């Protein structure tokens, strides 16, 4: 049997994801049954099409170890950041130079300016992998990350042309954000975790309480200045992957912790351009080399979407032969359309 499978996250995954969250308790996967159920309800309604407003859709994927019967990872696509009831909020990172002839002194300042968008990009978010599985030979972090590119290609009309990924900056072992302590807490009176959790439901407090003008980072603590736009050590691998496939630093950061925003258009992201919609064939392909791919099929009922990594041989006429173990796992029928993304 195939050991690992990726599928749409739906309501019945609540206990499995809660168990994963209790080991990690990240902002992307909070250790709260109510919070996880809310996320999963939106995910199921998004995959099923019951959530009509594209801007409210959030697609969560879950990576399962079928041999152990546990969920070991998750990722998500937020169809659109920024709506009239929930703007996309960020700090633009600007540079300013000042020189005094009187003192013969020259300074370069980093400035932060609060920005809002009510019609923002699609966000690639929520990437979490159980630490025990991060070095698995199957490269599970790559799979749960790449499934989002496959889904974006399969349903381009559901998403924005501009894509965004927000990376975590350096944080203290207890989760403390130096930027939040130096700035956000002063204007809200909230802890970093309280503010980040609240922002998933309502961002009005940021618009209402944060300063609307330019902030000179020079006035902040040295620790706060050092994390602006920087990527934390545990997220360096994600940064490397994003840069490799076409993303770049946007000189924008998260207003809570200073984490950098990376952006690209769909046409710039290599894996999205490599996705192929093919017809599954039971007839052998006479020529060609087998390619390891992420192979996905869609369903009209839960879990709506399933994907596995396996070998595929492509024919010039648009047919593809999926290795027997993979085709049996996905229960493919001859002539059925599947989506394939070759893996690096």
Tab-separated table of C-alpha atoms in Angstrom:
chain	number	residue	atom	x	y	z
A	1	UNK	CA	0.000	0.000	0.000
A	2	UNK	CA	1.026	3.629	-0.429
A	3	UNK	CA	2.193	4.894	2.942
A	4	UNK	CA	1.578	8.632	2.491
A	5	UNK	CA	-1.413	10.438	1.043
A	6	UNK	CA	-2.399	14.088	0.732
A	7	UNK	CA	-6.070	14.979	0.644
A	8	UNK	CA	-8.458	17.812	1.317
A	9	UNK	CA	-8.828	18.531	5.025
A	10	UNK	CA	-12.449	18.144	6.150
A	11	UNK	CA	-14.310	18.211	9.445
A	12	UNK	CA	-13.613	14.605	10.404
A	13	UNK	CA	-9.870	15.449	10.492
A	14	UNK	CA	-10.341	17.629	13.578
A	15	UNK	CA	-9.021	15.171	16.171
A	16	UNK	CA	-6.033	14.155	14.049
A	17	UNK	CA	-5.024	17.760	13.415
A	18	UNK	CA	-5.588	18.642	17.054
A	19	UNK	CA	-3.185	15.858	18.040
A	20	UNK	CA	-0.609	17.255	15.600
A	21	UNK	CA	-1.189	20.792	16.899
A	22	UNK	CA	-0.655	19.716	20.510
A	23	UNK	CA	2.895	18.704	19.604
A	24	UNK	CA	3.634	21.947	17.744
A	25	UNK	CA	1.025	24.609	18.704
A	26	UNK	CA	1.955	27.037	15.930
A	27	UNK	CA	0.011	30.066	14.774
A	28	UNK	CA	-0.696	28.182	11.538
A	29	UNK	CA	-2.057	25.229	13.498
A	30	UNK	CA	-3.261	26.414	16.921
A	31	UNK	CA	-3.771	23.883	19.670
A	32	UNK	CA	-7.461	24.711	20.002
A	33	UNK	CA	-10.287	22.355	19.088
A	34	UNK	CA	-12.636	25.242	18.301
A	35	UNK	CA	-10.065	27.035	16.122
A	36	UNK	CA	-9.250	23.869	14.173
A	37	UNK	CA	-12.913	23.049	13.657
A	38	UNK	CA	-13.508	26.529	12.251
A	39	UNK	CA	-10.609	26.116	9.833
A	40	UNK	CA	-11.824	22.694	8.740
A	41	UNK	CA	-15.405	23.834	8.277
A	42	UNK	CA	-14.237	26.557	5.890
A	43	UNK	CA	-11.936	24.092	4.119
A	44	UNK	CA	-14.670	21.514	3.552
A	45	UNK	CA	-17.110	24.148	2.299
A	46	UNK	CA	-14.391	25.492	-0.006
A	47	UNK	CA	-13.551	22.124	-1.576
A	48	UNK	CA	-17.224	21.172	-1.902
A	49	UNK	CA	-18.142	24.473	-3.558
A	50	UNK	CA	-20.677	25.267	-0.829
A	51	UNK	CA	-18.801	28.470	-0.017
A	52	UNK	CA	-19.862	30.650	-2.930
A	53	UNK	CA	-17.664	33.691	-2.208
A	54	UNK	CA	-14.248	32.949	-3.705
A	55	UNK	CA	-12.650	35.578	-1.462
A	56	UNK	CA	-13.740	33.663	1.647
A	57	UNK	CA	-12.399	30.283	0.538
A	58	UNK	CA	-9.528	28.580	2.334
A	59	UNK	CA	-8.316	25.193	1.134
A	60	UNK	CA	-6.473	23.065	3.689
A	61	UNK	CA	-4.532	19.948	2.752
A	62	UNK	CA	-3.598	17.209	5.189
A	63	UNK	CA	-0.687	14.774	4.856
A	64	UNK	CA	-1.432	11.368	6.364
A	65	UNK	CA	0.826	8.491	7.349
A	66	UNK	CA	-1.562	5.675	6.470
A	67	UNK	CA	0.669	3.031	8.013
A	68	UNK	CA	0.551	4.705	11.430
A	69	UNK	CA	-2.930	6.195	11.004
A	70	UNK	CA	-1.841	9.733	11.899
A	71	UNK	CA	-1.783	13.175	10.292
A	72	UNK	CA	1.795	14.427	10.007
A	73	UNK	CA	1.500	17.671	8.045
A	74	UNK	CA	-0.744	20.318	6.597
A	75	UNK	CA	-0.685	23.302	4.237
A	76	UNK	CA	-3.263	25.692	2.869
A	77	UNK	CA	-4.289	28.135	0.159
A	78	UNK	CA	-6.156	31.289	1.126
A	79	UNK	CA	-7.933	32.247	-2.078
A	80	UNK	CA	-7.700	35.991	-1.495
A	81	UNK	CA	-6.102	38.146	1.155
A	82	UNK	CA	-8.009	41.349	1.634
A	83	UNK	CA	-11.729	41.914	1.591
A	84	UNK	CA	-13.892	44.831	2.705
A	85	UNK	CA	-14.483	43.112	6.031
A	86	UNK	CA	-10.902	41.875	6.449
A	87	UNK	CA	-8.127	43.879	4.739
A	88	UNK	CA	-4.702	42.502	3.956
A	89	UNK	CA	-2.409	44.441	6.310
A	90	UNK	CA	1.355	44.758	6.058
A	91	UNK	CA	4.314	47.046	6.582
A	92	UNK	CA	6.154	48.316	3.515
A	93	UNK	CA	9.878	48.379	4.230
A	94	UNK	CA	11.385	51.583	2.865
A	95	UNK	CA	14.867	53.071	2.847
A	96	UNK	CA	15.773	56.683	3.470
A	97	UNK	CA	19.159	58.398	3.400
A	98	UNK	CA	19.976	61.554	5.372
A	99	UNK	CA	23.141	63.669	5.258
A	100	UNK	CA	24.198	66.737	7.204
A	101	UNK	CA	26.922	68.901	5.699
A	102	UNK	CA	27.229	70.737	9.005
A	103	UNK	CA	28.095	67.538	10.880
A	104	UNK	CA	29.389	65.640	7.841
A	105	UNK	CA	27.292	62.667	8.914
A	106	UNK	CA	25.386	60.279	6.691
A	107	UNK	CA	22.620	57.898	7.866
A	108	UNK	CA	20.608	55.175	6.191
A	109	UNK	CA	17.273	54.563	7.871
A	110	UNK	CA	14.806	51.711	7.499
A	111	UNK	CA	11.219	52.951	7.579
A	112	UNK	CA	8.018	50.992	8.149
A	113	UNK	CA	4.746	52.215	6.620
A	114	UNK	CA	1.427	50.506	7.324
A	115	UNK	CA	-0.335	49.392	4.147
A	116	UNK	CA	-3.795	48.005	3.433
A	117	UNK	CA	-5.317	46.150	0.498
A	118	UNK	CA	-8.925	45.106	0.057
A	119	UNK	CA	-8.204	43.155	-3.121
A	120	UNK	CA	-5.014	41.312	-2.320
A	121	UNK	CA	-3.146	38.195	-3.449
A	122	UNK	CA	-3.649	34.495	-2.896
A	123	UNK	CA	-1.638	33.289	0.096
A	124	UNK	CA	0.283	30.045	0.309
A	125	UNK	CA	0.125	29.425	4.040
A	126	UNK	CA	-0.257	27.034	6.916
A	127	UNK	CA	2.733	24.801	6.140
A	128	UNK	CA	3.361	22.488	9.105
A	129	UNK	CA	5.203	19.148	9.177
A	130	UNK	CA	5.707	17.015	12.278
A	131	UNK	CA	9.441	17.330	13.143
A	132	UNK	CA	9.759	13.530	13.347
A	133	UNK	CA	8.874	13.285	9.649
A	134	UNK	CA	10.890	16.172	8.231
A	135	UNK	CA	13.840	13.990	7.241
A	136	UNK	CA	11.780	11.162	5.761
A	137	UNK	CA	13.255	9.965	2.429
A	138	UNK	CA	9.925	10.651	0.729
A	139	UNK	CA	10.591	14.415	1.193
A	140	UNK	CA	7.218	15.003	2.819
A	141	UNK	CA	7.758	18.738	3.306
A	142	UNK	CA	8.196	19.105	-0.444
A	143	UNK	CA	5.029	17.098	-1.147
A	144	UNK	CA	2.736	19.036	1.200
A	145	UNK	CA	4.172	22.288	-0.156
A	146	UNK	CA	3.975	21.347	-3.866
A	147	UNK	CA	0.377	20.125	-3.638
A	148	UNK	CA	-0.636	23.784	-3.483
A	149	UNK	CA	1.029	24.478	-6.847
A	150	UNK	CA	-0.815	21.537	-8.379
A	151	UNK	CA	-4.154	22.764	-7.043
A	152	UNK	CA	-3.463	26.324	-8.201
A	153	UNK	CA	-2.833	25.065	-11.719
A	154	UNK	CA	-5.914	22.855	-11.708
A	155	UNK	CA	-8.229	25.689	-10.616
A	156	UNK	CA	-6.611	28.920	-11.753
A	157	UNK	CA	-9.986	30.664	-11.940
A	158	UNK	CA	-10.429	30.334	-8.162
A	159	UNK	CA	-7.266	32.247	-7.297
A	160	UNK	CA	-5.510	35.562	-7.842
A	161	UNK	CA	-2.691	36.039	-10.322
A	162	UNK	CA	-0.455	37.406	-7.571
A	163	UNK	CA	0.743	34.858	-4.993
A	164	UNK	CA	2.177	35.532	-1.565
A	165	UNK	CA	3.988	33.458	1.038
A	166	UNK	CA	4.723	34.835	4.499
A	167	UNK	CA	7.719	33.361	6.287
A	168	UNK	CA	8.427	33.292	9.992
A	169	UNK	CA	11.236	35.547	11.218
A	170	UNK	CA	13.652	34.661	14.007
A	171	UNK	CA	11.649	34.136	17.204
A	172	UNK	CA	12.794	33.393	20.719
A	173	UNK	CA	12.445	29.768	21.953
A	174	UNK	CA	9.315	30.754	23.886
A	175	UNK	CA	7.773	32.301	20.743
A	176	UNK	CA	8.525	35.910	21.655
A	177	UNK	CA	8.640	38.336	18.710
A	178	UNK	CA	11.043	41.208	19.321
A	179	UNK	CA	9.300	43.410	16.757
A	180	UNK	CA	5.942	42.870	18.425
A	181	UNK	CA	7.359	43.599	21.869
A	182	UNK	CA	8.964	46.820	20.641
A	183	UNK	CA	6.027	48.013	18.560
A	184	UNK	CA	2.786	46.039	18.510
A	185	UNK	CA	2.394	45.530	22.228
A	186	UNK	CA	2.906	49.270	22.799
A	187	UNK	CA	-0.087	50.113	20.600
A	188	UNK	CA	-2.450	47.230	21.432
A	189	UNK	CA	-1.596	45.962	24.910
A	190	UNK	CA	-1.784	42.400	23.573
A	191	UNK	CA	0.779	39.620	23.566
A	192	UNK	CA	2.064	38.416	20.193
A	193	UNK	CA	0.071	35.181	20.315
A	194	UNK	CA	-3.110	36.948	21.447
A	195	UNK	CA	-2.820	39.430	18.596
A	196	UNK	CA	-2.010	36.853	15.934
A	197	UNK	CA	-4.913	34.598	16.948
A	198	UNK	CA	-7.297	37.542	17.101
A	199	UNK	CA	-6.174	38.720	13.665
A	200	UNK	CA	-7.358	35.459	12.090
A	201	UNK	CA	-10.898	36.541	12.984
A	202	UNK	CA	-10.726	40.333	12.959
A	203	UNK	CA	-7.984	42.776	11.967
A	204	UNK	CA	-9.816	46.004	12.844
A	205	UNK	CA	-7.714	46.540	15.949
A	206	UNK	CA	-4.548	46.862	13.847
A	207	UNK	CA	-6.064	49.536	11.605
A	208	UNK	CA	-7.591	51.308	14.603
A	209	UNK	CA	-4.580	51.296	16.929
A	210	UNK	CA	-1.378	51.151	14.873
A	211	UNK	CA	0.237	54.471	13.834
A	212	UNK	CA	-0.770	55.501	10.328
A	213	UNK	CA	2.434	57.388	9.493
A	214	UNK	CA	5.980	56.258	8.844
A	215	UNK	CA	7.857	54.538	11.686
A	216	UNK	CA	11.639	54.852	11.859
A	217	UNK	CA	13.003	51.480	12.907
A	218	UNK	CA	15.996	53.340	14.367
A	219	UNK	CA	13.749	54.154	17.329
A	220	UNK	CA	13.140	50.472	18.047
A	221	UNK	CA	15.342	48.112	20.029
A	222	UNK	CA	18.348	46.563	18.316
A	223	UNK	CA	16.690	43.135	18.661
A	224	UNK	CA	13.554	44.384	16.907
A	225	UNK	CA	15.543	45.985	14.087
A	226	UNK	CA	17.505	42.771	13.534
A	227	UNK	CA	14.445	40.662	12.658
A	228	UNK	CA	12.819	42.993	10.108
A	229	UNK	CA	12.552	41.071	6.852
A	230	UNK	CA	14.728	38.229	8.138
A	231	UNK	CA	13.888	34.525	7.845
A	232	UNK	CA	14.112	32.345	10.952
A	233	UNK	CA	16.439	29.343	10.909
A	234	UNK	CA	13.619	26.721	10.888
A	235	UNK	CA	12.128	28.406	7.800
A	236	UNK	CA	15.327	28.708	5.751
A	237	UNK	CA	14.432	25.577	3.802
A	238	UNK	CA	11.087	27.079	2.811
A	239	UNK	CA	12.812	30.273	1.689
A	240	UNK	CA	15.202	28.263	-0.459
A	241	UNK	CA	12.307	26.365	-2.056
A	242	UNK	CA	10.350	29.550	-2.753
A	243	UNK	CA	13.302	31.313	-4.348
A	244	UNK	CA	14.073	28.258	-6.454
A	245	UNK	CA	10.574	28.117	-7.938
A	246	UNK	CA	10.263	31.848	-8.690
A	247	UNK	CA	9.349	33.832	-5.547
A	248	UNK	CA	11.183	36.981	-4.395
A	249	UNK	CA	11.228	39.178	-1.300
A	250	UNK	CA	8.620	41.953	-1.709
A	251	UNK	CA	10.129	44.416	0.818
A	252	UNK	CA	6.985	43.912	2.856
A	253	UNK	CA	6.703	42.333	6.261
A	254	UNK	CA	4.121	41.023	8.660
A	255	UNK	CA	3.047	43.782	11.083
A	256	UNK	CA	3.116	41.352	14.010
A	257	UNK	CA	6.546	39.761	13.872
A	258	UNK	CA	8.435	41.298	10.933
A	259	UNK	CA	8.386	38.090	8.879
A	260	UNK	CA	9.149	38.740	5.187
A	261	UNK	CA	6.553	38.477	2.434
A	262	UNK	CA	7.635	36.653	-0.732
A	263	UNK	CA	5.667	37.173	-3.938
A	264	UNK	CA	5.372	35.867	-7.490
A	265	UNK	CA	2.781	35.733	-10.230
A	266	UNK	CA	1.335	32.349	-11.186
A	267	UNK	CA	3.102	32.577	-14.544
A	268	UNK	CA	6.464	33.016	-12.771
A	269	UNK	CA	6.171	29.903	-10.581
A	270	UNK	CA	7.864	26.989	-12.320
A	271	UNK	CA	5.932	24.089	-10.702
A	272	UNK	CA	2.581	25.646	-11.671
A	273	UNK	CA	3.702	25.756	-15.298
A	274	UNK	CA	4.780	22.104	-15.124
A	275	UNK	CA	1.403	20.707	-14.033
A	276	UNK	CA	-0.215	18.482	-16.667
A	277	UNK	CA	-3.807	17.366	-16.983
A	278	UNK	CA	-3.727	13.901	-18.539
A	279	UNK	CA	-5.986	10.965	-19.234
A	280	UNK	CA	-5.188	7.852	-17.208
A	281	UNK	CA	-4.421	4.893	-19.444
A	282	UNK	CA	-4.149	1.214	-18.631
A	283	UNK	CA	-2.328	0.596	-21.905
A	284	UNK	CA	1.462	0.671	-21.694
A	285	UNK	CA	3.366	3.673	-23.036
A	286	UNK	CA	5.952	2.248	-25.460
A	287	UNK	CA	8.533	5.003	-25.003
A	288	UNK	CA	9.574	7.479	-22.394
A	289	UNK	CA	11.063	7.418	-18.926
A	290	UNK	CA	9.031	7.085	-15.760
A	291	UNK	CA	8.882	10.369	-13.845
A	292	UNK	CA	8.130	10.695	-10.138
A	293	UNK	CA	5.096	12.932	-9.850
A	294	UNK	CA	2.510	14.181	-7.463
A	295	UNK	CA	-0.655	12.657	-8.929
A	296	UNK	CA	-4.089	13.953	-7.917
A	297	UNK	CA	-7.699	13.178	-8.652
A	298	UNK	CA	-10.829	15.027	-7.594
A	299	UNK	CA	-14.011	13.574	-6.142
A	300	UNK	CA	-17.598	14.813	-5.842
A	301	UNK	CA	-17.829	13.823	-2.161
A	302	UNK	CA	-15.480	13.899	0.847
A	303	UNK	CA	-12.533	14.091	0.838
A	304	UNK	CA	-12.993	15.819	-2.601
A	305	UNK	CA	-9.268	15.724	-3.424
A	306	UNK	CA	-6.596	13.033	-3.067
A	307	UNK	CA	-2.950	12.991	-4.137
A	308	UNK	CA	0.006	10.647	-3.870
A	309	UNK	CA	3.605	10.577	-5.095
A	310	UNK	CA	4.349	7.818	-7.608
A	311	UNK	CA	5.906	7.071	-11.006
A	312	UNK	CA	4.195	8.177	-14.206
A	313	UNK	CA	4.993	7.609	-17.887
A	314	UNK	CA	3.575	10.200	-20.294
A	315	UNK	CA	2.474	9.512	-23.865
A	316	UNK	CA	2.638	12.223	-26.582
A	317	UNK	CA	-1.146	12.074	-27.081
A	318	UNK	CA	-1.961	13.265	-23.534
A	319	UNK	CA	-2.360	9.841	-21.949
A	320	UNK	CA	-0.384	8.755	-18.911
A	321	UNK	CA	0.296	5.453	-17.214
A	322	UNK	CA	0.427	5.651	-13.425
A	323	UNK	CA	2.307	2.889	-11.628
A	324	UNK	CA	-0.031	0.110	-10.516
A	325	UNK	CA	0.258	0.750	-6.780
A	326	UNK	CA	-0.604	4.417	-7.299
A	327	UNK	CA	-3.502	3.846	-9.698
A	328	UNK	CA	-5.011	1.257	-7.363
A	329	UNK	CA	-4.637	3.557	-4.376
A	330	UNK	CA	-6.454	6.380	-6.186
A	331	UNK	CA	-8.937	3.894	-7.676
A	332	UNK	CA	-8.408	5.285	-11.165
A	333	UNK	CA	-10.526	4.209	-14.110
A	334	UNK	CA	-9.322	4.158	-17.715
A	335	UNK	CA	-9.877	7.516	-19.410
A	336	UNK	CA	-10.239	9.411	-16.137
A	337	UNK	CA	-8.508	12.792	-15.954
A	338	UNK	CA	-5.769	13.253	-13.375
A	339	UNK	CA	-3.378	16.078	-12.578
A	340	UNK	CA	0.365	15.395	-12.514
A	341	UNK	CA	3.183	17.571	-11.211
A	342	UNK	CA	6.727	16.250	-11.820
A	343	UNK	CA	8.789	16.418	-8.629
A	344	UNK	CA	12.402	17.645	-8.397
